[in-house]
Structure formats: C-alpha cells, structure tokens
PDB file of C-alpha atoms in Angstrom:
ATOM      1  CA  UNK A1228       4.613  16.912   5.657  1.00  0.00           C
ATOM      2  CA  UNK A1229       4.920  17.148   9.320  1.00  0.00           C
ATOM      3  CA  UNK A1230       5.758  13.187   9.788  1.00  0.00           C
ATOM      4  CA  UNK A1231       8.599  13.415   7.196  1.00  0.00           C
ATOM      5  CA  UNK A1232       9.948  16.425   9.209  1.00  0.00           C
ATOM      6  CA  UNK A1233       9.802  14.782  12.392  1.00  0.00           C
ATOM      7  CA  UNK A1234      11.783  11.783  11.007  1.00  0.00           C
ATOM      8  CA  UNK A1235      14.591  14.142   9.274  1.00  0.00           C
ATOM      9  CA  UNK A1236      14.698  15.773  12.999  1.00  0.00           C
ATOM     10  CA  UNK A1237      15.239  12.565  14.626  1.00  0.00           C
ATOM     11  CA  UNK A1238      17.888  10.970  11.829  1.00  0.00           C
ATOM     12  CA  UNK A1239      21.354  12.254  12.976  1.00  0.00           C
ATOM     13  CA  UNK A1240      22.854  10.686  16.026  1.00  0.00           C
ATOM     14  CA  UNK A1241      22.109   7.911  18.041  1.00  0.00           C
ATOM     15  CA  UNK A1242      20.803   9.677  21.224  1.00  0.00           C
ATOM     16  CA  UNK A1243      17.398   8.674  19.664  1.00  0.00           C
ATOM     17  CA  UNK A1244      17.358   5.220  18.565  1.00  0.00           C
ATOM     18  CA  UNK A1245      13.813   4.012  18.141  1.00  0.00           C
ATOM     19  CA  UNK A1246      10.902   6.009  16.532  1.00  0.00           C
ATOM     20  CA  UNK A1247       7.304   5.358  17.709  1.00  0.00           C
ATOM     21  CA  UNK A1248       4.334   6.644  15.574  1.00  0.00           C
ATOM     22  CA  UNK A1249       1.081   6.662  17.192  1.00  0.00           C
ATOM     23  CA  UNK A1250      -2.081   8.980  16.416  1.00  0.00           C
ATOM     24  CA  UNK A1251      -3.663  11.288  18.734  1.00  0.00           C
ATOM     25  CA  UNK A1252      -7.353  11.175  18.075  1.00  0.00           C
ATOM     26  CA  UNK A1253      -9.843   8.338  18.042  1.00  0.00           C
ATOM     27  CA  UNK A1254      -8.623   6.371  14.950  1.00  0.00           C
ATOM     28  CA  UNK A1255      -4.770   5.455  14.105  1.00  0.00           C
ATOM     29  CA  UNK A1256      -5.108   6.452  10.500  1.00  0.00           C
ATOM     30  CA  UNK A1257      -9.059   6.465   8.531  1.00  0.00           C
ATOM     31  CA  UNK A1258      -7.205   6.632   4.873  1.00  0.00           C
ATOM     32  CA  UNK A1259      -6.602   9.677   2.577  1.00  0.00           C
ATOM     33  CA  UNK A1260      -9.037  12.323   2.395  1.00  0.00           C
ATOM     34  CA  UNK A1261     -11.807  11.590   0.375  1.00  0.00           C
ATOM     35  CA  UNK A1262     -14.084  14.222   0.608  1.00  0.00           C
ATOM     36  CA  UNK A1263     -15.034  16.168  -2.361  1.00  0.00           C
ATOM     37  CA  UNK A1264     -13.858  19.417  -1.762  1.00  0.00           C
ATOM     38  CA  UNK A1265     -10.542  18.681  -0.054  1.00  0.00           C
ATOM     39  CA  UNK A1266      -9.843  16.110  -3.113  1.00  0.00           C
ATOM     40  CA  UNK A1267      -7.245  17.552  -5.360  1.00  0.00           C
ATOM     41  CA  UNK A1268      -8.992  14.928  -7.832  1.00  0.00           C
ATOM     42  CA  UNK A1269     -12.345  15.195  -7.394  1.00  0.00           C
ATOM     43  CA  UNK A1270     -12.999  12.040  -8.840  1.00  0.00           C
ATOM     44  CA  UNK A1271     -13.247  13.534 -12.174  1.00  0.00           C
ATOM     45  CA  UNK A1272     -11.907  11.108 -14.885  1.00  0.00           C
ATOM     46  CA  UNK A1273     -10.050  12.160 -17.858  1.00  0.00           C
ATOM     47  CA  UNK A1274     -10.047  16.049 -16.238  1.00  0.00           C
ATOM     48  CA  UNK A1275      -7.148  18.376 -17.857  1.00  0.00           C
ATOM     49  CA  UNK A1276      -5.332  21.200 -16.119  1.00  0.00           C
ATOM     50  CA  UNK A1277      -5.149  24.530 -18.135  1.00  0.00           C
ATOM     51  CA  UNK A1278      -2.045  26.325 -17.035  1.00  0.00           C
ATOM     52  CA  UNK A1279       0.201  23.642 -19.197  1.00  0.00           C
ATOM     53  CA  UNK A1280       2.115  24.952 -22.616  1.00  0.00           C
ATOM     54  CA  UNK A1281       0.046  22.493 -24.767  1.00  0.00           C
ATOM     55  CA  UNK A1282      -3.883  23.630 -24.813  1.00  0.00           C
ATOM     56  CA  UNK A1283      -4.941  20.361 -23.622  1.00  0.00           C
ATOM     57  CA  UNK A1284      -2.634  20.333 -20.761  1.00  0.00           C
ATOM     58  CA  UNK A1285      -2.249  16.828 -19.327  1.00  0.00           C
ATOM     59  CA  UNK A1286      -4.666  13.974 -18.794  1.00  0.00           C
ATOM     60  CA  UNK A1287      -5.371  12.993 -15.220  1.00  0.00           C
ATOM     61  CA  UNK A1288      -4.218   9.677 -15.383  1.00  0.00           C
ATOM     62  CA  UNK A1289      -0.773  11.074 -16.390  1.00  0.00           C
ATOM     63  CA  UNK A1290      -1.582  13.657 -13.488  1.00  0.00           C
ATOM     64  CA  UNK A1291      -2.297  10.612 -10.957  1.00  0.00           C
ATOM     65  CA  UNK A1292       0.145   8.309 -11.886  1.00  0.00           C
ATOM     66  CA  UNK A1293       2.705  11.008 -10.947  1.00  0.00           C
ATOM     67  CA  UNK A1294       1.172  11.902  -7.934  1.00  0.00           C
ATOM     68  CA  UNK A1295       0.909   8.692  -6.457  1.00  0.00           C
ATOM     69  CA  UNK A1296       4.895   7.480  -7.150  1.00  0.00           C
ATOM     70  CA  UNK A1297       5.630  10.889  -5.110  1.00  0.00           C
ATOM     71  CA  UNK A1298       3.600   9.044  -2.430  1.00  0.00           C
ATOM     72  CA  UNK A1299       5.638   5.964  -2.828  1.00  0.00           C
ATOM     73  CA  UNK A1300       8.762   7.823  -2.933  1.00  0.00           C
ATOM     74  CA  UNK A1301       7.798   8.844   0.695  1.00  0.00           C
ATOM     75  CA  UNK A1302       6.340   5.421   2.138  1.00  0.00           C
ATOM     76  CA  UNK A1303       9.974   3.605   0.788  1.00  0.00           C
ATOM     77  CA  UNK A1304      11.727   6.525   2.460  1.00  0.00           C
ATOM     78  CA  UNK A1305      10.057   5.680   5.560  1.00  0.00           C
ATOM     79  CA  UNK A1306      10.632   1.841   4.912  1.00  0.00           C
ATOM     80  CA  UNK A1307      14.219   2.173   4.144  1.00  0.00           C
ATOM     81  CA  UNK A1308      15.007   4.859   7.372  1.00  0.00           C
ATOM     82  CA  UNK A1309      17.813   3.972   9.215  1.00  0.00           C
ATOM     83  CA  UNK A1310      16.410   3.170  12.873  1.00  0.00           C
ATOM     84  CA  UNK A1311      13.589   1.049  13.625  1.00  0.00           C
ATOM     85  CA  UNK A1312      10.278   2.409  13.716  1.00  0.00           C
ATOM     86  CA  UNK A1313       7.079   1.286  15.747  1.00  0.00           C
ATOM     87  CA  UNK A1314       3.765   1.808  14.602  1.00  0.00           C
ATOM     88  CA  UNK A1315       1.177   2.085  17.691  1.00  0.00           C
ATOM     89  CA  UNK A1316      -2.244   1.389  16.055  1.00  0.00           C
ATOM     90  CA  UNK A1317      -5.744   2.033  18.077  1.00  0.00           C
ATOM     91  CA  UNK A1318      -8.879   1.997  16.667  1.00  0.00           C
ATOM     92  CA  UNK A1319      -9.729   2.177  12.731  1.00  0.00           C
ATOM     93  CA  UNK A1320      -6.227   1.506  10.117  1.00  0.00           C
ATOM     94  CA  UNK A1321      -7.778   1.700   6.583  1.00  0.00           C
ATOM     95  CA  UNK A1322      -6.470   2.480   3.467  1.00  0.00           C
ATOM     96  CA  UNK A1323      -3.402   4.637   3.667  1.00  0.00           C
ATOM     97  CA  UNK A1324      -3.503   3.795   7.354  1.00  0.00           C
ATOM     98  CA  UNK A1325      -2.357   0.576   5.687  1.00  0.00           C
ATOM     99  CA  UNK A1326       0.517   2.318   3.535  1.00  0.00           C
ATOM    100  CA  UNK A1327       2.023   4.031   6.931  1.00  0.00           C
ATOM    101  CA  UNK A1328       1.961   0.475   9.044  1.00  0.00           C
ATOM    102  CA  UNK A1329       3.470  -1.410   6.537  1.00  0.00           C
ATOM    103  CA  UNK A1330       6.110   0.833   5.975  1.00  0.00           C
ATOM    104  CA  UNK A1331       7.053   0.616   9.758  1.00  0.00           C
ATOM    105  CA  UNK A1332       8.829  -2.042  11.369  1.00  0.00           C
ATOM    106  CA  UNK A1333       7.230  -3.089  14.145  1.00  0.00           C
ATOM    107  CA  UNK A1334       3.127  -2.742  14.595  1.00  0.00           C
ATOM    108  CA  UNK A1335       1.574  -3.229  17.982  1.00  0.00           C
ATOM    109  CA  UNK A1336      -1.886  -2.741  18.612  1.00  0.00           C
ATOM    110  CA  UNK A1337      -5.139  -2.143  21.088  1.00  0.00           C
ATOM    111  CA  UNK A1338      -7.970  -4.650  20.580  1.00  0.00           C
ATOM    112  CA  UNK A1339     -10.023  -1.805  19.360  1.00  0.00           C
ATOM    113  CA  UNK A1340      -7.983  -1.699  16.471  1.00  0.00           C
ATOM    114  CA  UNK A1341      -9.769  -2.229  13.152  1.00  0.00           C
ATOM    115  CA  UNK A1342      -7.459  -3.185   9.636  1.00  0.00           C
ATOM    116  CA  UNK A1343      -8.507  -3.080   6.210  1.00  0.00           C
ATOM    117  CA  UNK A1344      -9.436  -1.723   2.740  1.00  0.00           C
ATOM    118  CA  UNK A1345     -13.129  -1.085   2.238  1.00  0.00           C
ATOM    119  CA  UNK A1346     -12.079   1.691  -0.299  1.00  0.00           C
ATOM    120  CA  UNK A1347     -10.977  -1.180  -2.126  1.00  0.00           C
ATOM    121  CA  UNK A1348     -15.147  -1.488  -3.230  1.00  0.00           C
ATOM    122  CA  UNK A1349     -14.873   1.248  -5.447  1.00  0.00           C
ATOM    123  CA  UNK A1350     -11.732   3.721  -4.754  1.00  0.00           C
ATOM    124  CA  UNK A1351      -8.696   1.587  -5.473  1.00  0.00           C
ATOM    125  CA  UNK A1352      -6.077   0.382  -3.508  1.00  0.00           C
ATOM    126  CA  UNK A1353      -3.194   1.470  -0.758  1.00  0.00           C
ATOM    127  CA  UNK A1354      -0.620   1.258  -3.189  1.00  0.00           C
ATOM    128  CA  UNK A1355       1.688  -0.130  -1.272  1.00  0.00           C
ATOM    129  CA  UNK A1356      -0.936  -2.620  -0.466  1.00  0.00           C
ATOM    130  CA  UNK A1357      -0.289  -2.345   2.749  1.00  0.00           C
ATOM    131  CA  UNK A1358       2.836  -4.493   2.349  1.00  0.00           C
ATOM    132  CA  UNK A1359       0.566  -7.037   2.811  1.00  0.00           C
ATOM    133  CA  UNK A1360       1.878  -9.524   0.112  1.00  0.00           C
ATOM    134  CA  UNK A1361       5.128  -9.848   2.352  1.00  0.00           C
ATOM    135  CA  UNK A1362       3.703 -10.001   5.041  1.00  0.00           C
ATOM    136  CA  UNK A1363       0.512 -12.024   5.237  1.00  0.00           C
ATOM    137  CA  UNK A1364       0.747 -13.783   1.718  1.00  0.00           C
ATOM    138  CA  UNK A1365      -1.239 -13.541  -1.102  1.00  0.00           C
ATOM    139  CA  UNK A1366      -3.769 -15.470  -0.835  1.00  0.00           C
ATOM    140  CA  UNK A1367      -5.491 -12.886   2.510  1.00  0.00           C
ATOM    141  CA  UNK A1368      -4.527 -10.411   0.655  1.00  0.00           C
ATOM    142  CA  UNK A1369      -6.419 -10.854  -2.101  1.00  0.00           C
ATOM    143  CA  UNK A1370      -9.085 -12.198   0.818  1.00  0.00           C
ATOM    144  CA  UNK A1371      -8.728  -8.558   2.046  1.00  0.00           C
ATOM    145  CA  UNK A1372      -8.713  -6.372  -0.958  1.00  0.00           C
ATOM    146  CA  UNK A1373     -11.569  -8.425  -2.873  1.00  0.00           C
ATOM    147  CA  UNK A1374     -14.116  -8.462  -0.284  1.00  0.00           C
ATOM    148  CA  UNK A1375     -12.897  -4.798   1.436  1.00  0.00           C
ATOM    149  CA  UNK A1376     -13.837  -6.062   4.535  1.00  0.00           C
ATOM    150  CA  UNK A1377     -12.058  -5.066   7.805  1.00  0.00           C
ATOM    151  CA  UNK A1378     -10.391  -7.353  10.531  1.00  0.00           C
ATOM    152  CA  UNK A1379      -9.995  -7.043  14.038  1.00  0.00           C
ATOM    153  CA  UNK A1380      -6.085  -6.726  15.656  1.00  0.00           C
ATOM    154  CA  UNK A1381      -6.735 -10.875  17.162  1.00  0.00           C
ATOM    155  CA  UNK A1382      -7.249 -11.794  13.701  1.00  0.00           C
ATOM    156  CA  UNK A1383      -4.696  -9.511  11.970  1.00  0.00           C
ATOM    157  CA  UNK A1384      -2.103 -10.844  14.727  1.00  0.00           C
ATOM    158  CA  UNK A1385      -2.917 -14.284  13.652  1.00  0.00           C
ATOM    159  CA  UNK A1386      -1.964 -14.013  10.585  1.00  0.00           C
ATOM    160  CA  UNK A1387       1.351 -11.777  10.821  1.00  0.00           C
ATOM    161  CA  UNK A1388      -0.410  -8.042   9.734  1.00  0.00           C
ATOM    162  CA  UNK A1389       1.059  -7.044  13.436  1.00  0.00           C
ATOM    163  CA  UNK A1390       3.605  -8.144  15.837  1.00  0.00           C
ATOM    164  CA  UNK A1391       1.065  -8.019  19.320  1.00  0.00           C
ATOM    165  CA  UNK A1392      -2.300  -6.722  20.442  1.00  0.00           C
ATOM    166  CA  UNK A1393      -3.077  -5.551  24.087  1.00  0.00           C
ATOM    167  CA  UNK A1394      -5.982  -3.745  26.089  1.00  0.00           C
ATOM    168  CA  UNK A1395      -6.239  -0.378  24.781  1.00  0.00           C
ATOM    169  CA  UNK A1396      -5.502   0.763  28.289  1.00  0.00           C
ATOM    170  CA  UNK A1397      -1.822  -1.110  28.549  1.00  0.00           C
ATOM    171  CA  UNK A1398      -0.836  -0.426  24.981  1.00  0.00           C
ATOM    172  CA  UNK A1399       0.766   2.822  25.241  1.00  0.00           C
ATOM    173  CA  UNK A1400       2.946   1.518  28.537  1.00  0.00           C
ATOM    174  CA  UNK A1401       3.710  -1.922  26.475  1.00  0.00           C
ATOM    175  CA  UNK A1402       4.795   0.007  23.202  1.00  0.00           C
ATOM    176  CA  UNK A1403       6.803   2.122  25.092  1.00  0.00           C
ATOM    177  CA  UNK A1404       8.236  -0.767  26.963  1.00  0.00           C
ATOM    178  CA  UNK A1405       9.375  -2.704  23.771  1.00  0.00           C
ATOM    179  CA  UNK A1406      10.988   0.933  22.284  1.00  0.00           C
ATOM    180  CA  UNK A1407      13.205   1.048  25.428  1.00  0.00           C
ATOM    181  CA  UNK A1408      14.190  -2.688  24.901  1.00  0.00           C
ATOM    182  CA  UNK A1409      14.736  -2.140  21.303  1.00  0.00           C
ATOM    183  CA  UNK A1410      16.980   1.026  22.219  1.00  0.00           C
ATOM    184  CA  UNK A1411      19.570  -1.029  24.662  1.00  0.00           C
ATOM    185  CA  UNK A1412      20.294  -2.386  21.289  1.00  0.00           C
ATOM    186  CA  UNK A1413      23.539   0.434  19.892  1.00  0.00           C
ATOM    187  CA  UNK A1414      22.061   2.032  16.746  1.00  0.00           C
ATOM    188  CA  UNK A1415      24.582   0.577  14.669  1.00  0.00           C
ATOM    189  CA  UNK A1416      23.808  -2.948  15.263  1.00  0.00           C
ATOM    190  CA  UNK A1417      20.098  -2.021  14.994  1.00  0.00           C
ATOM    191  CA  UNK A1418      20.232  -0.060  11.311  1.00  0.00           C
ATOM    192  CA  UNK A1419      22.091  -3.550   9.796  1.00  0.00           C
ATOM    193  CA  UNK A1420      19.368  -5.944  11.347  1.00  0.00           C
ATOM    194  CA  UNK A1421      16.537  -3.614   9.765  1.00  0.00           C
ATOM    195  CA  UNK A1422      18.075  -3.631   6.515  1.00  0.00           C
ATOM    196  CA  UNK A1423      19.425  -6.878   6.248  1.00  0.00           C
ATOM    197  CA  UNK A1424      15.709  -8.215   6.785  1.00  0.00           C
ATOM    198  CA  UNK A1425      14.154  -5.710   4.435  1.00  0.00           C
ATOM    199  CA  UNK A1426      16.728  -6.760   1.421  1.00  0.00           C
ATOM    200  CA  UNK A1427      15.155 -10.110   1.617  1.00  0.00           C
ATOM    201  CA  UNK A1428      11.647  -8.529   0.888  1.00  0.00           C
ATOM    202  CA  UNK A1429      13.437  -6.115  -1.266  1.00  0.00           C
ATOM    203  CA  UNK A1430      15.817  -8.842  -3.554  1.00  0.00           C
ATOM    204  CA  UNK A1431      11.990 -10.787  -4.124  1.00  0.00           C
ATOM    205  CA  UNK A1432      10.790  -7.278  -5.228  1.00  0.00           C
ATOM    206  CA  UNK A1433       9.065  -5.447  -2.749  1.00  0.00           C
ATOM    207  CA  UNK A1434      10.195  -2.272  -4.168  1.00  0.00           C
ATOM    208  CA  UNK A1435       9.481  -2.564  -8.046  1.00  0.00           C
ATOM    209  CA  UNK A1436       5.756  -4.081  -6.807  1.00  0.00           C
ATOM    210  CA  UNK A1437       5.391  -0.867  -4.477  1.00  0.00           C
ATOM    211  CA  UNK A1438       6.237   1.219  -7.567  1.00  0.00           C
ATOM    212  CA  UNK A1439       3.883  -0.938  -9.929  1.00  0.00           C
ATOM    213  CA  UNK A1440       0.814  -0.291  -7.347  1.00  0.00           C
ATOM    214  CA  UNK A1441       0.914   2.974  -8.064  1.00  0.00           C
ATOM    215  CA  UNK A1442       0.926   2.483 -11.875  1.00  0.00           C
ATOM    216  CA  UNK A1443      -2.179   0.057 -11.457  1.00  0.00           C
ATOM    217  CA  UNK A1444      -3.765   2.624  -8.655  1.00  0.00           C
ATOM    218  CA  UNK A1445      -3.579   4.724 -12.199  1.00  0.00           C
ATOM    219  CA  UNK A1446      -5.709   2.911 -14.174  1.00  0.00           C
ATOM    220  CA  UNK A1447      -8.384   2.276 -11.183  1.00  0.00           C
ATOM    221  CA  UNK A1448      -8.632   5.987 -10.939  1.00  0.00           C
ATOM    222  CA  UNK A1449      -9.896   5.762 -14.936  1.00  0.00           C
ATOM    223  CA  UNK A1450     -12.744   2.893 -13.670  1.00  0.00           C
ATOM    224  CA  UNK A1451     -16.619   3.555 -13.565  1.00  0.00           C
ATOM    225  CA  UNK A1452     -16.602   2.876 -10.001  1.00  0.00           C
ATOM    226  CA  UNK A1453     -14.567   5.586  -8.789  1.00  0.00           C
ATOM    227  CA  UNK A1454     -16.792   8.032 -11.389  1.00  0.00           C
ATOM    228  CA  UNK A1455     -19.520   6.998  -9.836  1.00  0.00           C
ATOM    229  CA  UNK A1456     -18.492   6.980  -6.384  1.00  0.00           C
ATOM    230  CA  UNK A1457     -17.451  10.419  -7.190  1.00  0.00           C
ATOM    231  CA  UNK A1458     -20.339  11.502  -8.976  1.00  0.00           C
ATOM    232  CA  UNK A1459     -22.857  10.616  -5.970  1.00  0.00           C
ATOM    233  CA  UNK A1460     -20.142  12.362  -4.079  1.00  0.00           C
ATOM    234  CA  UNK A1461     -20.422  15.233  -5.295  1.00  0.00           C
ATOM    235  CA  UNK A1462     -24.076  15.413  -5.492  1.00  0.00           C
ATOM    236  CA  UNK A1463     -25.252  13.868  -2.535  1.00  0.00           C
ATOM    237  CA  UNK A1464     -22.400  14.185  -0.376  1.00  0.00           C
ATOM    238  CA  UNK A1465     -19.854  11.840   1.026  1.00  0.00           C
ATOM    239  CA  UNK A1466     -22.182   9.861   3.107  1.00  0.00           C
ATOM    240  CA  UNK A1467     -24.415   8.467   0.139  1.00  0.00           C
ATOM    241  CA  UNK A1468     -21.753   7.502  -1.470  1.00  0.00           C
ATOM    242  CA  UNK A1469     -19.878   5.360   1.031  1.00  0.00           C
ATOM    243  CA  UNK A1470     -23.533   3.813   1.678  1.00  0.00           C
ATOM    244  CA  UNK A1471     -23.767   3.076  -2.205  1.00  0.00           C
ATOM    245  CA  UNK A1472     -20.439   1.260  -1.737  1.00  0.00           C
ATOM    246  CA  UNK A1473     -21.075  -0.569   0.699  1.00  0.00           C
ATOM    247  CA  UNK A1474     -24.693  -1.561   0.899  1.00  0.00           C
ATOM    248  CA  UNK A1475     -24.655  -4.894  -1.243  1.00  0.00           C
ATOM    249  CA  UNK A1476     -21.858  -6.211   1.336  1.00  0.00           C
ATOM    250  CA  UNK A1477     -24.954  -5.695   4.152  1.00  0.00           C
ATOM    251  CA  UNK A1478     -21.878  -4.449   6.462  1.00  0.00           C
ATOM    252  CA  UNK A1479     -21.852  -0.496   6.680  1.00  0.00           C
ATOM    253  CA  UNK A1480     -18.620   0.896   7.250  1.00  0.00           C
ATOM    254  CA  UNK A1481     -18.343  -0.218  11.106  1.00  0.00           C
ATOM    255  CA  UNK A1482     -18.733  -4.285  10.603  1.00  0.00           C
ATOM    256  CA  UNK A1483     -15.792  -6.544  11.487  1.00  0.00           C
ATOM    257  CA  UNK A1484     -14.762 -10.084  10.644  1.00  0.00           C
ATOM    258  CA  UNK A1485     -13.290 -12.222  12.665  1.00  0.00           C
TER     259      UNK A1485
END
C-alpha cells in the first residue's frame, strides 16, 4: 500500500532520520472499511470461494485467518523499522487507527483526538489490540475493548496510550519540533535505542500475542454478532447497523468518556 511504499522510500540512508505519519482529512484513522460493498468479506460467515481445486474451495475462517496475519505481517514490519516513527493523531483513532499508532513509536496528539474500539460491540478487535496490553496494562484494556467506548487524548495521555496532547492548532509545529530533536540524534544511535526498548516488549511476547490476535480475530469473524451486524448491513445499510450496535450503550458513535 502507499504507506509501506513510503517507508521502503525513506529506509536507506540516514539523510532522513525520523518518520512522521499524520492524516490529511478530518479524522487520523476511522478503522478498516466496513461498508458492505467495499468489504472483501461481506460479513458472510462460513462463505466459500469457487475458483479453488477442491469443489468446496476454502472456508472463510481459513480465508480470514490468513488475511489478517498478512495484516500483522505489515503492522510488525512497521513496529520493527529501523528509525523512529511519530504518529500525529487529530480527531477520531478507532479500530485499525489503533493497529497503526501502536505500531509507531512515538504518538502525539490534538485535544480533538478521540481513541478507541467501538467495533469491539460486535466486529471484533484491532488485532494488534492496539498494543494496548504493553502499553496501558490490562486491566484498561479490557476497560476499553469490553465496553467499546472511546476516550479523549487527556485521558489516553494519562494513562500512557500517547506520549503528549496539544491544541489542535500547535500540534503540527510541536510534532514537527520533537522530529527535529529526535533527528540531532545520528541514526545509528537512534535504530539501537528503538530496538533495544521494543525487545523488552518483544522477550514478554508482544509478537506471538500480535500473531495470536489475529487467530482469535478468526473465530470472532464466525460469531452471531458480526452476522448480524452484517446482515442489517446489508439490508438496511451501514447506518442501521452501527445504530443497532450501539444503541443499548445510549452513546451513538460520537460520545466520549473522560
């Protein structure tokens, strides 16, 4: 995709040292595409694919499970680059949002900037899970992932989602600020810091766990929720659907706790 090629572009030599990531529209990252007919899936349980050798070709879960440890192929590629990169995060960072932030270095953020999993209701989880266990603990990320409920960047900076927050109006100057600092830094010196730190997360098993979330993302893909979900999806289009989800939390999609 266009983000890995940028990153190959930017690997040799040290005349860049620092990567920043930041997103161009009103939202950092909304999640993956979940609307029906841009879904490769299309929330169809159990579906087979005809142009296999066997008749039955293979089940979707087999399908999915392959799919999705491509994915984390490419978010531990990112994780594991050699120079630092900062994630720049304004407005809304849900779901795979969440994959791409955690698999950064460095996160600063705009207090307009909205983390979490609502997908978690009914879709499954950012496999990755955000990184979340290593870096805010388990027990808010369970917090996070059982009640889907977003957080603002105050709250997520509390409790070590993200490094700093700043007024949406100072945080590309401040992000860009902290790359140049970072960059005075020879690359050298930088790459062993960044891996040194991420063997500690990586020796307590960061890695295997990334690879075992998309195993267990798997078998939510085979749930009733997600058939549903998919079902009223399909039928009554995208918006009834998310309402469905959410509804018995009394939140909508835009509510925030602090």
């Amino acid at each position: 995709d266009d983000l890995a090629a940028a990153l190959r572009e930017l690997n040799p030599g040290d005349s860049v040292r620092v990567i920043r990531i930041k997103a161009a529209g009103r939202a950092f990252c909304a999640g993956y595409d979940i609307t029906p007919e841009d879904n490769d899936f299309q929330f169809v349980p159990n579906r087979r694919t005809g142009d296999q050798a066997w008749e039955l070709g293979e089940s979707m879960a087999s399908l999915n499970r392959e799919h999705l440890r491509d994915s984390m192929d490419r978010w531990l590629w990112i994780w594991s680059y050699r120079k630092p990169i900062v994630a720049q995060v304004h407005g809304w960072c849900l779901a795979g949002g969440n994959d791409l932030v955690g698999s950064c270095d460095i996160t600063f953020a705009a207090e307009t900037a909205r983390f979490g999993h609502p997908a978690g209701r009914a879709l499954g989880q950012p496999p990755t899970l955000g990184m979340w266990p290593a870096r805010i603990g388990m027990l808010k990320t369970k917090e996070l992932l059982f009640s889907g409920d977003t957080i603002d960047a105050v709250e997520a900076e509390r409790i070590g989602m993200i490094n700093r927050v700043y007024p949406e109006e100072q945080l590309d100057e401040e992000t860009m600020a902290w790359c140049q600092r970072i960059a005075n830094v020879p690359l050298d010196g930088l790459t062993v810091h960044k891996h040194s730190t991420n063997r500690w997360a990586e020796l307590m098993g960061l890695t295997m766990s990334v690879y075992e979330g998309a195993e267990f993302n798997a078998i939510f893909a085979e749930t009733a929720a997600i058939e549903e979900f998919g079902r009223i999806s399909m039928t009554k289009g995208l918006k009834a659907a998310l309402e469905w989800r959410d509804d018995p939390f009394g939140d909508g999609r835009g509510a925030v706790r602090r």
